[in-house]
Coordinates of C-alpha atoms in Angstrom, one line a residue:
M391 CA 31.9 -57.1 57.6
R392 CA 33.6 -55.8 54.7
L393 CA 32.0 -52.4 55.0
L394 CA 33.3 -52.3 58.5
R395 CA 36.9 -53.3 57.7
A396 CA 37.1 -50.7 54.9
L397 CA 35.6 -48.1 57.5
A398 CA 38.8 -49.1 59.9
L399 CA 41.1 -49.1 57.2
L400 CA 40.0 -45.2 56.0
M401 CA 39.8 -44.3 59.7
G402 CA 43.4 -45.7 60.3
G403 CA 44.6 -43.8 57.1
L404 CA 43.4 -40.6 58.0
A405 CA 44.8 -40.7 61.7
L406 CA 47.9 -41.7 60.2
T407 CA 47.9 -38.8 58.0
D408 CA 47.1 -36.5 61.0
L409 CA 49.9 -38.0 63.1
L410 CA 52.8 -37.8 60.4
L411 CA 51.9 -34.2 58.8
R412 CA 50.0 -32.4 61.5
S413 CA 51.4 -33.8 64.7
M414 CA 54.9 -34.6 63.3
S415 CA 54.7 -32.1 60.6
L416 CA 57.0 -34.2 58.6
G417 CA 58.3 -32.2 55.4
A418 CA 57.0 -28.9 56.7
L419 CA 58.8 -25.9 57.8
V420 CA 58.4 -26.0 61.6
H421 CA 61.5 -24.4 63.0
G422 CA 64.9 -22.5 61.9
P423 CA 68.5 -22.9 62.7
R424 CA 69.1 -23.6 66.5
D425 CA 72.4 -21.8 66.6
R426 CA 71.2 -18.4 65.7
S427 CA 69.5 -15.9 67.9
R428 CA 66.4 -15.8 66.0
V429 CA 62.6 -16.5 66.4
A430 CA 59.6 -16.1 64.1
L431 CA 56.4 -14.7 65.3
T432 CA 53.5 -15.7 63.0
F433 CA 50.1 -14.5 63.0
D434 CA 47.0 -16.7 61.5
D435 CA 43.6 -15.6 60.7
G436 CA 43.9 -12.0 59.9
P437 CA 43.7 -9.2 58.8
S438 CA 41.7 -8.3 61.4
E439 CA 40.2 -4.9 63.2
R440 CA 43.5 -5.5 65.5
T441 CA 45.8 -5.6 62.6
A442 CA 46.6 -1.8 63.2
A443 CA 47.3 -2.2 66.8
L444 CA 49.5 -5.2 66.2
L445 CA 51.6 -3.5 63.7
E446 CA 52.2 -0.7 65.9
V447 CA 53.4 -2.9 69.1
L448 CA 55.6 -4.9 66.4
A449 CA 57.0 -1.5 65.3
R450 CA 57.8 0.0 68.5
H451 CA 59.6 -3.0 69.3
R452 CA 61.3 -3.2 66.1
A453 CA 60.1 -6.8 65.6
R454 CA 59.2 -8.3 62.3
A455 CA 56.7 -10.7 61.5
T456 CA 54.8 -13.1 59.1
F457 CA 51.0 -13.1 58.8
F458 CA 49.3 -15.9 57.6
V459 CA 45.6 -14.4 56.1
L460 CA 42.4 -15.8 54.9
R461 CA 41.4 -14.6 51.4
G462 CA 37.8 -13.3 52.7
A463 CA 39.4 -10.9 55.3
A464 CA 42.1 -10.1 52.6
E465 CA 39.8 -8.9 50.1
G466 CA 37.5 -7.5 52.3
H467 CA 39.8 -5.3 53.8
P468 CA 42.4 -4.0 50.9
E469 CA 43.5 -1.2 53.4
R470 CA 44.5 -3.7 56.1
M471 CA 46.7 -5.8 53.6
R472 CA 48.4 -2.5 52.2
A473 CA 49.1 -1.8 56.2
L474 CA 50.9 -5.2 56.4
E475 CA 52.8 -5.1 53.2
Q476 CA 53.8 -1.7 53.7
S477 CA 55.1 -2.5 57.3
G478 CA 57.7 -4.8 55.6
H479 CA 56.1 -8.0 57.3
Q480 CA 56.0 -11.3 55.4
V481 CA 52.3 -12.1 54.1
E482 CA 51.2 -15.4 53.2
S483 CA 48.1 -17.7 52.7
H484 CA 46.0 -19.4 55.5
G485 CA 43.6 -20.4 52.6
V486 CA 40.2 -19.7 51.7
V487 CA 38.1 -21.2 54.7
H488 CA 39.1 -21.7 58.3
R489 CA 38.1 -25.3 58.4
H490 CA 40.2 -28.5 59.2
A491 CA 41.0 -30.2 55.9
L492 CA 39.6 -33.3 56.8
L493 CA 36.3 -31.5 56.8
L494 CA 36.9 -30.2 53.3
P495 CA 35.9 -31.8 50.0
P496 CA 38.6 -32.0 47.6
W497 CA 37.7 -29.3 45.3
T498 CA 37.3 -27.0 48.4
E499 CA 40.8 -28.0 49.6
R500 CA 42.4 -27.7 46.1
A501 CA 41.0 -23.8 46.4
Q502 CA 42.5 -23.5 49.6
L503 CA 45.9 -24.2 47.9
A504 CA 45.3 -22.5 44.7
W505 CA 44.8 -18.9 46.6
H506 CA 47.7 -17.0 47.6
P507 CA 47.4 -13.3 48.7
A508 CA 50.6 -12.2 46.2
R509 CA 48.3 -14.0 43.5
S510 CA 51.4 -16.4 42.1
R511 CA 52.8 -19.6 42.6
G512 CA 55.2 -20.4 45.4
G513 CA 54.8 -18.9 48.6
L514 CA 53.8 -20.6 52.0
Y515 CA 50.5 -22.2 53.1
R516 CA 49.5 -22.8 56.7
P517 CA 46.7 -25.1 57.0
P518 CA 43.7 -24.0 59.4
H519 CA 44.3 -25.8 62.6
G520 CA 47.4 -27.5 61.3
G521 CA 45.0 -29.7 59.6
H522 CA 45.8 -32.2 56.6
S523 CA 43.9 -34.5 54.6
P524 CA 46.1 -37.2 52.3
L525 CA 45.6 -34.5 49.4
T526 CA 46.8 -31.4 51.2
R527 CA 50.5 -31.9 50.2
L528 CA 49.7 -33.2 46.9
F529 CA 48.0 -29.7 46.3
A530 CA 50.5 -27.9 47.7
A531 CA 53.3 -29.4 45.3
A532 CA 51.0 -28.4 42.4
Y533 CA 50.9 -24.8 43.1
G534 CA 54.5 -24.8 44.5
R535 CA 53.5 -23.9 47.9
R536 CA 55.6 -24.8 50.9
V537 CA 53.3 -26.2 54.2
A538 CA 54.7 -23.7 57.0
M539 CA 53.9 -25.2 60.6
W540 CA 55.3 -24.0 63.8
D541 CA 57.0 -25.6 67.1
L542 CA 55.5 -23.3 69.9
E543 CA 52.0 -22.7 70.4
G544 CA 51.4 -19.2 71.6
Q545 CA 47.9 -20.5 73.0
D546 CA 46.1 -16.8 72.6
W547 CA 42.7 -18.3 71.9
L548 CA 42.4 -19.7 75.3
D549 CA 40.9 -17.5 77.9
R550 CA 43.8 -17.0 79.9
D551 CA 45.7 -14.2 81.4
P552 CA 48.0 -12.9 78.6
R553 CA 50.9 -12.4 81.0
A554 CA 50.7 -16.1 82.0
L555 CA 50.4 -16.9 78.2
A556 CA 53.6 -14.7 77.6
E557 CA 55.5 -16.1 80.3
R558 CA 54.5 -19.7 79.2
I559 CA 56.1 -19.1 75.6
L560 CA 59.5 -17.4 77.1
R561 CA 59.8 -20.5 79.0
Y562 CA 59.8 -22.9 76.4
V563 CA 61.3 -20.7 73.3
Q564 CA 64.6 -21.4 71.9
P565 CA 66.5 -20.3 69.0
G566 CA 64.9 -20.9 65.7
S567 CA 61.4 -21.3 67.2
V568 CA 58.3 -20.6 65.0
I569 CA 55.6 -19.0 67.4
L570 CA 52.0 -19.5 66.7
L571 CA 49.7 -16.5 67.6
H572 CA 46.8 -15.2 66.0
D573 CA 45.4 -11.7 64.5
G574 CA 42.1 -11.4 66.4
P575 CA 41.9 -12.4 70.1
A576 CA 42.2 -9.2 72.5
R577 CA 44.6 -10.5 74.6
T578 CA 47.3 -11.1 71.9
L579 CA 48.1 -7.4 72.2
P580 CA 49.2 -7.3 75.8
L581 CA 50.7 -10.8 75.4
L582 CA 53.0 -9.1 73.2
E583 CA 53.9 -6.3 75.4
V584 CA 55.3 -9.0 77.9
L585 CA 56.3 -11.4 75.2
L586 CA 58.7 -8.9 73.1
P587 CA 60.7 -7.4 76.0
G588 CA 61.3 -10.8 77.3
L589 CA 62.8 -12.3 73.7
E590 CA 64.9 -9.4 73.9
Q591 CA 66.3 -9.9 77.2
R592 CA 67.2 -13.5 76.1
G593 CA 68.9 -11.8 73.1
L594 CA 66.5 -13.4 70.3
E595 CA 65.5 -11.3 67.5
P596 CA 62.0 -11.6 66.1
V597 CA 62.3 -11.8 62.5
T598 CA 60.1 -13.5 59.3
L599 CA 59.9 -16.5 58.4
E600 CA 62.0 -16.0 55.3
E601 CA 64.5 -14.5 57.4
L602 CA 64.5 -17.3 59.8
G603 CA 65.5 -19.8 57.2
A604 CA 63.3 -22.8 58.4
G605 CA 64.0 -26.0 56.4
P606 CA 61.5 -29.1 56.3
Q607 CA 60.9 -31.3 59.2
G608 CA 62.5 -34.5 59.3
W609 CA 61.8 -37.9 61.5
A610 CA 63.8 -36.8 64.9
G611 CA 62.3 -33.3 64.8
G612 CA 58.9 -34.9 64.3
V613 CA 58.9 -37.1 67.2
R614 CA 60.0 -34.4 69.5
R615 CA 57.2 -32.2 67.8
A616 CA 54.7 -34.8 68.4
L617 CA 55.6 -35.1 72.3
Q618 CA 55.8 -31.4 72.6
G619 CA 54.0 -30.3 76.0
L620 CA 53.8 -33.8 77.3
P621 CA 56.1 -32.6 80.4
E622 CA 53.5 -29.7 80.9
M623 CA 50.6 -31.9 80.8
L624 CA 52.4 -34.0 83.4
G625 CA 52.9 -31.0 85.4
R626 CA 56.6 -30.5 84.9
H627 CA 58.3 -27.3 83.6
R628 CA 61.5 -26.1 82.2
S629 CA 63.3 -23.9 84.2
T630 CA 63.4 -20.2 82.5

């Protein structure tokens, strides 16, 4: 009975951690000022074989972005990293292994936070899947990292029409939005060809996270983020 109680407490603690730190993203960088006509495009999981094509699309539309890179991909393809850095985009850490924090032993999660492409203290870290363990923020503080999340999912990992995905983003985007996309899926490129002109038509300039000036998430914003997508799940959409 004691063992069951202990397991229940452990599972409850992990669920609370997930709610507060992933779903609500308390204390993380989630969005920028709502009174400035700027948004941040962010790309996870690279660099990939499609990085060069992404950079070409962004350059053609004069858009700046932030790339959260994985150590293996970064160290395995230094030429792709050079292309990112020379293009003037912000480059930050997505960690060493692409696994949810709750599936990692503490020493591996420590390595996640210890590594950064700039090989320095500070900088940003985006947890794979947005996942947190009770140790994530402690390790982040130890290495001077800020945890960067998002407030609008691009859903480019789903097998859906790229135009429909772009139109969904444009339906929900607002000034200060941090948009989650990926460096890898083939559909991300045609998605951008619709999204970037749409942002321009709305007067929204894509900038880096540093330029956006994102601040830490508070309780009110956390509740809104946790409820994000509920109207969509219920079949109600905001008008464009």
